[in-house]
GROMACS .gro file of C-alpha atoms in nm:
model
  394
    1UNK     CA    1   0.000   0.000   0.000
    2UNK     CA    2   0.125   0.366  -0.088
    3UNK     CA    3   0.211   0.569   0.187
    4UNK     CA    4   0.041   0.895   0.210
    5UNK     CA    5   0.280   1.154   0.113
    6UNK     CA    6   0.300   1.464   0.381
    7UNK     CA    7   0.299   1.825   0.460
    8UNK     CA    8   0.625   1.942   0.665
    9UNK     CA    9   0.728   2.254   0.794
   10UNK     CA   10   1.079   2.269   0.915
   11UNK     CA   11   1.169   2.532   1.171
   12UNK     CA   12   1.530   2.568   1.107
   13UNK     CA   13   1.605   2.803   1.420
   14UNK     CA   14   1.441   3.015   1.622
   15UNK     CA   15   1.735   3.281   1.597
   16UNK     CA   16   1.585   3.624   1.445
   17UNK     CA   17   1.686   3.936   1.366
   18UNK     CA   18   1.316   4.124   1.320
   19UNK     CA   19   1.167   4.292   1.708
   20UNK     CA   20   0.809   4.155   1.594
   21UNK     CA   21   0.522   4.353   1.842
   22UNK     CA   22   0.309   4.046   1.760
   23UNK     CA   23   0.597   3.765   1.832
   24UNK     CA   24   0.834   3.741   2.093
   25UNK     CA   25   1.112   3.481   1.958
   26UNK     CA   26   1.336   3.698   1.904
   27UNK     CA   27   1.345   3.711   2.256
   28UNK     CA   28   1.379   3.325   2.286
   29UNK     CA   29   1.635   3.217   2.000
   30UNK     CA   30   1.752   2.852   1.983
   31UNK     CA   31   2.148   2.771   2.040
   32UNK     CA   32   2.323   2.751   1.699
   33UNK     CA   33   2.538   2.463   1.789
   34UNK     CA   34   2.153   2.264   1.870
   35UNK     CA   35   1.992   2.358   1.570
   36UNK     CA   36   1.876   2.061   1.316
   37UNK     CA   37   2.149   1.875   1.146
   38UNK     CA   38   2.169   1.790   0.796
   39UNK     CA   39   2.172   1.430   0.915
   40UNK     CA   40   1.847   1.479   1.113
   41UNK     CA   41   1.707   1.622   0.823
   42UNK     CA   42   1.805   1.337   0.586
   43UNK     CA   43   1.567   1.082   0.812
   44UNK     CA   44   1.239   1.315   0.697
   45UNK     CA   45   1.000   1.171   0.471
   46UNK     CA   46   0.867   1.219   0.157
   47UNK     CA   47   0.652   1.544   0.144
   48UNK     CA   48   0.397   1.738  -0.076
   49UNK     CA   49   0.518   2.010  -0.019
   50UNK     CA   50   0.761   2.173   0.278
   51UNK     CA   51   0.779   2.520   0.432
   52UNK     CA   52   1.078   2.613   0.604
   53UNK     CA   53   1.095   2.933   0.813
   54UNK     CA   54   1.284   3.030   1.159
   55UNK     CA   55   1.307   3.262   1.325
   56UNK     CA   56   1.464   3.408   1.011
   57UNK     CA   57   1.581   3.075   0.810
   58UNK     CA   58   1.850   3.332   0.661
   59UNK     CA   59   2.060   3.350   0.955
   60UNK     CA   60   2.175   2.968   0.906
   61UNK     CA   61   2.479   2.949   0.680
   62UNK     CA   62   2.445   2.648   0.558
   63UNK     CA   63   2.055   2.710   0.448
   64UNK     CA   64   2.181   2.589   0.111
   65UNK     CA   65   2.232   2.260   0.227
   66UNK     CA   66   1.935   2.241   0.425
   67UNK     CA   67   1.740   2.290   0.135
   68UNK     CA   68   1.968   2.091  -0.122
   69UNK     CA   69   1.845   1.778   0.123
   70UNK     CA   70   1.460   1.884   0.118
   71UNK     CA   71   1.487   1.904  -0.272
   72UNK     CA   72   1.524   1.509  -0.240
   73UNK     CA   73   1.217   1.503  -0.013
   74UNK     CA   74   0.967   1.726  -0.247
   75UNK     CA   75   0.937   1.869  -0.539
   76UNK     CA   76   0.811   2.198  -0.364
   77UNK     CA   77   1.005   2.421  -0.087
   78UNK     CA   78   0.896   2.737  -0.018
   79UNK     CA   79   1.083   2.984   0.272
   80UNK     CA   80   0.937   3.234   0.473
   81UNK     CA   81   1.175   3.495   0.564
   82UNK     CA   82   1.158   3.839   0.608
   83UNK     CA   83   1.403   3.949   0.337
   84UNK     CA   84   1.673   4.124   0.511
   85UNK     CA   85   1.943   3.948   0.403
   86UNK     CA   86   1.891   4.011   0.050
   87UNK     CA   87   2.221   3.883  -0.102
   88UNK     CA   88   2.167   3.556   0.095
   89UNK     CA   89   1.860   3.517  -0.068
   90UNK     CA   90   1.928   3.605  -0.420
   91UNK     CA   91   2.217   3.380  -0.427
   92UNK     CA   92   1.978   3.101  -0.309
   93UNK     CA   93   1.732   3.182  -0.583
   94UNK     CA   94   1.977   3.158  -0.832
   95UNK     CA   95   2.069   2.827  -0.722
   96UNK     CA   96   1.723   2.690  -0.695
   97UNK     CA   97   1.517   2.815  -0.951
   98UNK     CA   98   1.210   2.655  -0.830
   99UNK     CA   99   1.256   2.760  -0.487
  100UNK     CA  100   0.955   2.948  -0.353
  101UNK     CA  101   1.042   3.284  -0.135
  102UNK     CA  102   0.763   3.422   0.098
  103UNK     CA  103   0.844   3.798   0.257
  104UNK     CA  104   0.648   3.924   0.542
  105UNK     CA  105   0.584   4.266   0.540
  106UNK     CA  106   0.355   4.403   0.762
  107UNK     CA  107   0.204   4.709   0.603
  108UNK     CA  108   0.333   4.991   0.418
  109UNK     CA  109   0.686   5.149   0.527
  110UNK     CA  110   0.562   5.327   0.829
  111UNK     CA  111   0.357   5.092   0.981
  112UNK     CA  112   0.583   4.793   0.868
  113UNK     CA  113   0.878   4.944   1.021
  114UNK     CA  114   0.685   5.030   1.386
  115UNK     CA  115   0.559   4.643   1.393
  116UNK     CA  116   0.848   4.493   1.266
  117UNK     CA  117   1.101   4.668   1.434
  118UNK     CA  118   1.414   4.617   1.171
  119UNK     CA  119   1.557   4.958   1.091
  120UNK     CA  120   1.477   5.068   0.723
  121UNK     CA  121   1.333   4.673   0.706
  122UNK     CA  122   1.047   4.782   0.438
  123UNK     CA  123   1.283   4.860   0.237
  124UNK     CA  124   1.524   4.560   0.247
  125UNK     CA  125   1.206   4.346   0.210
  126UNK     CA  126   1.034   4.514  -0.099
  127UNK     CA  127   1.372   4.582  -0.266
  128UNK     CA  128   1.483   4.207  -0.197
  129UNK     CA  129   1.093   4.121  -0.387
  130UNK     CA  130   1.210   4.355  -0.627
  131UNK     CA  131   1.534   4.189  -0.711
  132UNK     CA  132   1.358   3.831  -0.725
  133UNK     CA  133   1.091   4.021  -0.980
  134UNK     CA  134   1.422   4.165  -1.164
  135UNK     CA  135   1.546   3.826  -1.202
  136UNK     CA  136   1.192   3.686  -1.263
  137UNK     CA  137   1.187   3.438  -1.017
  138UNK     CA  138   0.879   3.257  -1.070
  139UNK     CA  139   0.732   3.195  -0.720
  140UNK     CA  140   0.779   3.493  -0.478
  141UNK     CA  141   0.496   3.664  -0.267
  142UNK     CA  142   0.468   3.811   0.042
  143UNK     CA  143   0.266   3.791   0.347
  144UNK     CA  144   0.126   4.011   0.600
  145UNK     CA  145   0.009   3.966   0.948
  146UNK     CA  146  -0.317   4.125   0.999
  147UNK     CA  147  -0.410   4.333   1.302
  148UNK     CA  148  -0.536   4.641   1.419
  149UNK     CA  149  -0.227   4.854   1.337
  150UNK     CA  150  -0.207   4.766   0.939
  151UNK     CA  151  -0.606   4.681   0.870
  152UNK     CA  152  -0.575   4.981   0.664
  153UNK     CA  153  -0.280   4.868   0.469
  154UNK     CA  154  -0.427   4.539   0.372
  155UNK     CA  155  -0.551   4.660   0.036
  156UNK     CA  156  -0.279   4.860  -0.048
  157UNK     CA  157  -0.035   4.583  -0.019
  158UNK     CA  158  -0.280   4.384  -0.213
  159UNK     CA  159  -0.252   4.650  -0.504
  160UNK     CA  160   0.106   4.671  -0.483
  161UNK     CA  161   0.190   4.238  -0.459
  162UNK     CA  162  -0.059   4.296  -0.778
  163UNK     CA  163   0.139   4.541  -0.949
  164UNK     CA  164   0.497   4.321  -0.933
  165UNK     CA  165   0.297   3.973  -1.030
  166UNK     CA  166   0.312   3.829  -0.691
  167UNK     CA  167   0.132   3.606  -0.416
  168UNK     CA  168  -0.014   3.771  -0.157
  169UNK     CA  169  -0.080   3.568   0.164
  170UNK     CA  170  -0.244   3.692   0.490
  171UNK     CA  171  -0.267   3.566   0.824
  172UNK     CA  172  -0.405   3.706   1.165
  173UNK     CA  173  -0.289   3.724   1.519
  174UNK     CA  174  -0.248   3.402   1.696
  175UNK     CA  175  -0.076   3.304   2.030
  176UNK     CA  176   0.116   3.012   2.076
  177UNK     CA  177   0.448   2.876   2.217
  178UNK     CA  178   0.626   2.935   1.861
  179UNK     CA  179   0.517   3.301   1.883
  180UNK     CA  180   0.629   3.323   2.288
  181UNK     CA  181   0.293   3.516   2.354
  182UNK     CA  182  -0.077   3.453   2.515
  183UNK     CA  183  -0.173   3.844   2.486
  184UNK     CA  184  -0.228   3.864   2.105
  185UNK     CA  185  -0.576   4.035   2.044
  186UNK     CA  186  -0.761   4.192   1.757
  187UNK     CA  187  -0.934   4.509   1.956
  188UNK     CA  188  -1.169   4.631   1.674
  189UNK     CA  189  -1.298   4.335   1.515
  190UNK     CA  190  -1.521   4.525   1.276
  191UNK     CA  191  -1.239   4.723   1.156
  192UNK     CA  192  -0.997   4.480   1.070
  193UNK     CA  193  -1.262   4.276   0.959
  194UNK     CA  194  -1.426   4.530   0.708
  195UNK     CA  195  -1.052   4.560   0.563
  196UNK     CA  196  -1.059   4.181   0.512
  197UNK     CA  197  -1.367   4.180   0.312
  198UNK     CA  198  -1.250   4.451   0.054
  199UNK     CA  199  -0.992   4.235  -0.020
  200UNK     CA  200  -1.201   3.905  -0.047
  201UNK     CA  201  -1.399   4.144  -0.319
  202UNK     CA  202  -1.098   4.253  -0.483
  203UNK     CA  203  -1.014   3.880  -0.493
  204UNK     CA  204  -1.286   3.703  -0.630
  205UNK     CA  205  -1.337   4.019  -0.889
  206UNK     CA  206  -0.962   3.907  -1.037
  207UNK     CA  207  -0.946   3.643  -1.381
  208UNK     CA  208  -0.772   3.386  -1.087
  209UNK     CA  209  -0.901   3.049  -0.946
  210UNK     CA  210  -0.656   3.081  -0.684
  211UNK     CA  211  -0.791   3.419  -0.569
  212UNK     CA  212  -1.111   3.313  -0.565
  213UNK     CA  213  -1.005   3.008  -0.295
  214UNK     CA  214  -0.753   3.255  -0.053
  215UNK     CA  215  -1.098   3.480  -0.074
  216UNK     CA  216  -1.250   3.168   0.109
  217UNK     CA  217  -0.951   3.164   0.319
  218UNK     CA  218  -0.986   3.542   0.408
  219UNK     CA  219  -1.383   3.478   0.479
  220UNK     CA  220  -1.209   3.250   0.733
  221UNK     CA  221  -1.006   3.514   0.929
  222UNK     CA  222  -1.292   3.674   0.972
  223UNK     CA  223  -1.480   3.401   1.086
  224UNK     CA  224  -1.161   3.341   1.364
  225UNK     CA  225  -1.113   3.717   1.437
  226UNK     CA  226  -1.418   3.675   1.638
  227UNK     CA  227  -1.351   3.364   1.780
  228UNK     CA  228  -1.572   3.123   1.579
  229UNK     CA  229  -1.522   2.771   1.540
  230UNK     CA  230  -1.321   2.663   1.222
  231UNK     CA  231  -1.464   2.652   0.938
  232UNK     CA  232  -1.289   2.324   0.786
  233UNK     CA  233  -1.152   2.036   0.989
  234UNK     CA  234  -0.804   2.055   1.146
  235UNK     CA  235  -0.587   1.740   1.078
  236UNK     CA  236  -0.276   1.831   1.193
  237UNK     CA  237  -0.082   1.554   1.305
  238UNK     CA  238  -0.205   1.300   1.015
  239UNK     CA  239  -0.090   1.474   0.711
  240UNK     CA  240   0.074   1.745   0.856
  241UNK     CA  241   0.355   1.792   1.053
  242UNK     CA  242   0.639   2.077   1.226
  243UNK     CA  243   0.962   1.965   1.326
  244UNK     CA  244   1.153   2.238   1.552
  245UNK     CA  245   1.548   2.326   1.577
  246UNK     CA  246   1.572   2.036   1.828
  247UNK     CA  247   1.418   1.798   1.639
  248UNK     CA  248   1.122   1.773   1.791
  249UNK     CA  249   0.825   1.660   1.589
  250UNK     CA  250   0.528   1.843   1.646
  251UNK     CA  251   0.150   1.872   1.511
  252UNK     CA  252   0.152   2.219   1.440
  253UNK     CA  253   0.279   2.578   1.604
  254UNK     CA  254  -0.077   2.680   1.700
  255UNK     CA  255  -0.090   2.524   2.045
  256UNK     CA  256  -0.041   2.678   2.387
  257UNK     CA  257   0.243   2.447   2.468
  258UNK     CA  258   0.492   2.247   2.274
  259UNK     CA  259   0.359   1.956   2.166
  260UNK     CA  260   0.596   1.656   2.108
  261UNK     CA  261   0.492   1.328   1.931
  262UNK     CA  262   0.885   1.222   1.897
  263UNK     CA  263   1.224   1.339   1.845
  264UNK     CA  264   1.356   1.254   1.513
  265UNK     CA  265   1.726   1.261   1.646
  266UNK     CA  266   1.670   0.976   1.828
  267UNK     CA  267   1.433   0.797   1.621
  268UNK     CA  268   1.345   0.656   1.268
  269UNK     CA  269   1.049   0.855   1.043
  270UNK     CA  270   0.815   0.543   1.096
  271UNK     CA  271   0.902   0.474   1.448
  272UNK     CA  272   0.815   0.797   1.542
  273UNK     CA  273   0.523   0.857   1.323
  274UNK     CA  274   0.376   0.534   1.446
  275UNK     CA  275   0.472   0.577   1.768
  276UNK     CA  276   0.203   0.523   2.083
  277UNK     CA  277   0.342   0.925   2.167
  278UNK     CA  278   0.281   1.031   1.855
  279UNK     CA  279  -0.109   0.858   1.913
  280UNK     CA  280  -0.181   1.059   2.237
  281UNK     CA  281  -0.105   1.367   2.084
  282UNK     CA  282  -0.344   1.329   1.803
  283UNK     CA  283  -0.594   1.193   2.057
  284UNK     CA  284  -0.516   1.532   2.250
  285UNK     CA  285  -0.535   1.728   1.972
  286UNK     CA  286  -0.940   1.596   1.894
  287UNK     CA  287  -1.020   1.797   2.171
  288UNK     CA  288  -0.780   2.138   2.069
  289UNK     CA  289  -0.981   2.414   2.128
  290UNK     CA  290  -0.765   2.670   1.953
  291UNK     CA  291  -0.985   2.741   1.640
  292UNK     CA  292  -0.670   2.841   1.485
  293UNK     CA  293  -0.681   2.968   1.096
  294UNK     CA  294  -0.346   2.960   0.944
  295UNK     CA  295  -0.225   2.839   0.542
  296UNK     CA  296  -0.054   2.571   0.719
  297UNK     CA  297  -0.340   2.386   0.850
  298UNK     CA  298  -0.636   2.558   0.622
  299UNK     CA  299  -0.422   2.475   0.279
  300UNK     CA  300  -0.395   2.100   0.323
  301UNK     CA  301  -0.783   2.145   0.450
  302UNK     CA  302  -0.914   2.304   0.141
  303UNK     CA  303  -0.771   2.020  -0.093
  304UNK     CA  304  -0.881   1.764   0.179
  305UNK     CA  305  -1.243   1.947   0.144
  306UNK     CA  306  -1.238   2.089  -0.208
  307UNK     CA  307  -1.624   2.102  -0.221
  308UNK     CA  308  -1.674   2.298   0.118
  309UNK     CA  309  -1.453   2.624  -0.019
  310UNK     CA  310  -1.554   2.477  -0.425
  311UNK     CA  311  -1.915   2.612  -0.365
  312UNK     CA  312  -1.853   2.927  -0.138
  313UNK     CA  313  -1.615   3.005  -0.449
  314UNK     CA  314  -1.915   2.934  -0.659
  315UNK     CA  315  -2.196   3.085  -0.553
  316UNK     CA  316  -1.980   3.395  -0.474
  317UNK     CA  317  -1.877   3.416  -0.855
  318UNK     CA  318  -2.235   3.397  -0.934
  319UNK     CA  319  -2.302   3.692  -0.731
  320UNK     CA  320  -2.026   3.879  -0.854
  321UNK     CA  321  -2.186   3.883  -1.212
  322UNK     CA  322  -2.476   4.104  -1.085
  323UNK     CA  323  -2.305   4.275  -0.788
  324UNK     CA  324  -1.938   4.498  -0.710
  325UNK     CA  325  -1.962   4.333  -0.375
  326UNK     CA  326  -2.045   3.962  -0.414
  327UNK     CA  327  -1.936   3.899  -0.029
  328UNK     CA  328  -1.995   4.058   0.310
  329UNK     CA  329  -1.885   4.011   0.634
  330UNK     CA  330  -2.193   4.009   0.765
  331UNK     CA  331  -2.290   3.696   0.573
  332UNK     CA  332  -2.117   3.589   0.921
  333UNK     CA  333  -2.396   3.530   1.179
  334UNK     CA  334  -2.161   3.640   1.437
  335UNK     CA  335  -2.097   3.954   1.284
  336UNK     CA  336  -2.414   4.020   1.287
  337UNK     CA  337  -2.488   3.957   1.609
  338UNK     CA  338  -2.215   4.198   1.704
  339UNK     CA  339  -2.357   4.462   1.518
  340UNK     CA  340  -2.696   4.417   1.617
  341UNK     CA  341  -2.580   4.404   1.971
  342UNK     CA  342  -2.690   4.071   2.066
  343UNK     CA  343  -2.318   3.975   2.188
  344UNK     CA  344  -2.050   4.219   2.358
  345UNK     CA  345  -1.694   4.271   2.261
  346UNK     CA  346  -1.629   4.102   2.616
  347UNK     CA  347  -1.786   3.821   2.482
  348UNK     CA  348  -1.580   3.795   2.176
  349UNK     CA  349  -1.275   3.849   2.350
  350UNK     CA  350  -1.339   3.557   2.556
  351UNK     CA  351  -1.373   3.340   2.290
  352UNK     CA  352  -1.007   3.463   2.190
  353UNK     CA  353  -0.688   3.280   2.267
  354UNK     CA  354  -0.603   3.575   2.457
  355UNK     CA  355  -0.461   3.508   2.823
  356UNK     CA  356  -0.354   3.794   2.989
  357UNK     CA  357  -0.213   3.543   3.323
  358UNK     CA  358  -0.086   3.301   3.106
  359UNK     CA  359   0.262   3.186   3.154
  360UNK     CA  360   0.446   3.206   2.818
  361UNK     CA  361   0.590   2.880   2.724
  362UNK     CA  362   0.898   2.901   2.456
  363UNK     CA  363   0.937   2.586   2.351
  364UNK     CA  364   1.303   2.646   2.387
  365UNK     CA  365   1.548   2.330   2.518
  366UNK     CA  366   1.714   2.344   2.838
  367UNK     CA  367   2.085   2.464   2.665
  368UNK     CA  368   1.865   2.748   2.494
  369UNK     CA  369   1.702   2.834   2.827
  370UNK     CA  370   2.029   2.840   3.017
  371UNK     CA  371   2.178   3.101   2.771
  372UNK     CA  372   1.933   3.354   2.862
  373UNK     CA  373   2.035   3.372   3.208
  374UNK     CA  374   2.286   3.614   3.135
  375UNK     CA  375   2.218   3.798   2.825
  376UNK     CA  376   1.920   3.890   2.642
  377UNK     CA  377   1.793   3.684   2.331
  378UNK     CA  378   1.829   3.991   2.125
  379UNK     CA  379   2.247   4.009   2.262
  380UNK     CA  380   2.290   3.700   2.182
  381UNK     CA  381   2.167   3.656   1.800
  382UNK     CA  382   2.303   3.991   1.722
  383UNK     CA  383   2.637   3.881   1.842
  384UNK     CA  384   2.591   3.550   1.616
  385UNK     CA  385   2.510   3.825   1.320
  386UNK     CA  386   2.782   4.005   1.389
  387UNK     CA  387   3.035   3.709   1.370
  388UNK     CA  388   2.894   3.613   1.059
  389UNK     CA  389   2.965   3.922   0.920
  390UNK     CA  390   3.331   3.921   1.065
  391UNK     CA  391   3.386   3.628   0.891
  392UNK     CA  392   3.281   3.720   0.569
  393UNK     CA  393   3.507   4.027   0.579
  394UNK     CA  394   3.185   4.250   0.638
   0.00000   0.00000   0.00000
């Protein structure tokens, strides 16, 4: 019997150089000298399709490798990175023609720049998309982080991915070990969320199939922006899988804590896979009540449910032959509701993942932990950058 081919993301380190408002890794980097090996990576299966991102995946010098060995795993990689180091990524993309780049920018300059926190980091990030377009790199995009502070941005963005023939991807705020934060909140729902659906419009009113199924995937934001129940099925941890600097397989980086099925430095794919761990966890995660909505677990849903999103695309086409607005976001009950006045905002917000007592848990291994003691996360990685630079005669 065939075995069922998977999705991976591999989280190369959790070193980065970006001061994300949204994200606190920066503040929780992983120790170089424990970061996945090439010969960890080599015991990974065959895969779909695999997403590597950090951290920033750029900071690892021998990123070439890493992804030399996933090109023997998949036919499609794609990094997420948020373009600083441009020359790092260029040379990559030269190297790999096929290799898919994803930039996150956050807004336009201003706002990018305030939520980001890299110094002059809009511009590295367009001007390394505008190198890839230069070179016409066939799959680059970028991807931006919804919230309060860039709603208004959205569109913009939108226009401008538009305008240099690119992907645009979107995603909202989420808390979760990977992101070291429980106090991630959208604070005006109908905002944000009446951003969102001018862009599903401008979506499904584009000559694009795919456009028409990330406008589904937007209707879903808004659906978890006010703390609604997913919208497909979650099946992380059967065809979908994150393995973390150490190793450490996991079902996905939604979850309030680190979730381990295995360690694939110790153990064999199908050992681990198979494993009675690995079975508790996806027992566990039957009764995850994150309602998370992120590409990594909606993609793999979509295909898994093509007729669910098939017919929203569908009868939202239809519309859009008699109407400049085929969708709404109050074709959301719960919107509705919110507007009418039949639920509070302190009702939505308790719905949220939002945990202002929470303990942050980083995921981080005990080595990691220990190097925090005396200097800060941000000390340490910048001291990695600037040996890297050092030794490139920088």
């Amino acid at each position: 019997m065939k075995r069922k081919k998977l999705n991976g993301t591999v989280i190369v380190t959790y070193r980065c150089n970006a001061r994300c408002s949204m994200c606190n890794r920066y503040k929780a980097p992983s120790k170089a000298e424990e970061e996945i090996t090439i010969e960890t990576i080599k015991k990974l299966p065959q895969m779909n399709f695999v997403n590597v991102t950090g951290g920033e995946p750029f900071i690892r010098l021998d990123l070439d490798e890493i992804i030399a060995e996933l090109y023997k795993k998949t036919n499609r990689v794609v990094i997420s990175t948020n373009g600083f180091f441009t020359d790092r990524i260029i040379a990559m993309c030269e190297k790999y023609p096929k290799l898919g780049i994803r930039i996150s920018i956050e807004g336009l300059e201003e706002t990018n720049n305030q939520i980001r926190g890299l110094q002059d980091g809009f511009n590295k990030g367009y001007g390394t998309l505008k190198e890839l377009v230069k070179m016409k790199h066939p799959d680059v995009g970028f991807g931006m982080t919804i919230q309060d502070r860039n709603a208004n941005d959205l569109v913009p963005l939108y226009k401008l991915s538009n305008e240099l023939g690119m992907e645009f991807a979107t995603a909202s705020l989420h808390n979760s070990f990977y992101f070291v934060e429980t106090k991630n909140i959208i604070k005006n729902r109908p905002m944000v969320a009446n951003n969102i659906e001018i862009l599903i419009n401008e979506l499904l009113k584009s000559n694009s199939p795919k456009k028409w199924f990330r406008a589904y995937f937007n209707h879903g934001l808004i659906n978890y922006i006010y703390g609604q129940n997913r919208l497909l099925p979650c099946d992380m941890s059967k065809d979908t899988f994150f393995i973390d600097p150490y190793g450490d397989v996991m079902p996905c980086n939604g979850t309030k804590d680190k979730e381990v099925m295995g360690n694939l430095v110790h153990q064999n794919w199908e050992e681990l896979w198979n494993s009675k761990q690995a079975e508790i966890i996806r027992e566990k995660l039957e009764c995850c009540d994150r309602k998370c909505w992120m590409i990594g677990s909606v993609s793999p849903a979509m295909y898994k449910y093509i007729w669910v999103p098939g017919l929203w695309v569908l009868k939202h086409k239809m519309r859009a032959l008699f109407s400049k607005r085929p969708y709404s976001m109050y074709e959301n009950k719960i919107c509705r509701d919110f507007r009418d006045g039949k639920i509070s905002k302190d009702d939505l917000d308790k719905c949220s993942t939002c945990d202002m007592c929470a303990i942050t848990n980083d995921g981080l291994s005990d080595a990691s932990r220990e190097q925090l003691i005396y200097r800060a996360g941000e000390e340490i990685v910048d001291e990695d950058l600037n040996n890297q630079m050092r030794s490139q005669g920088k």
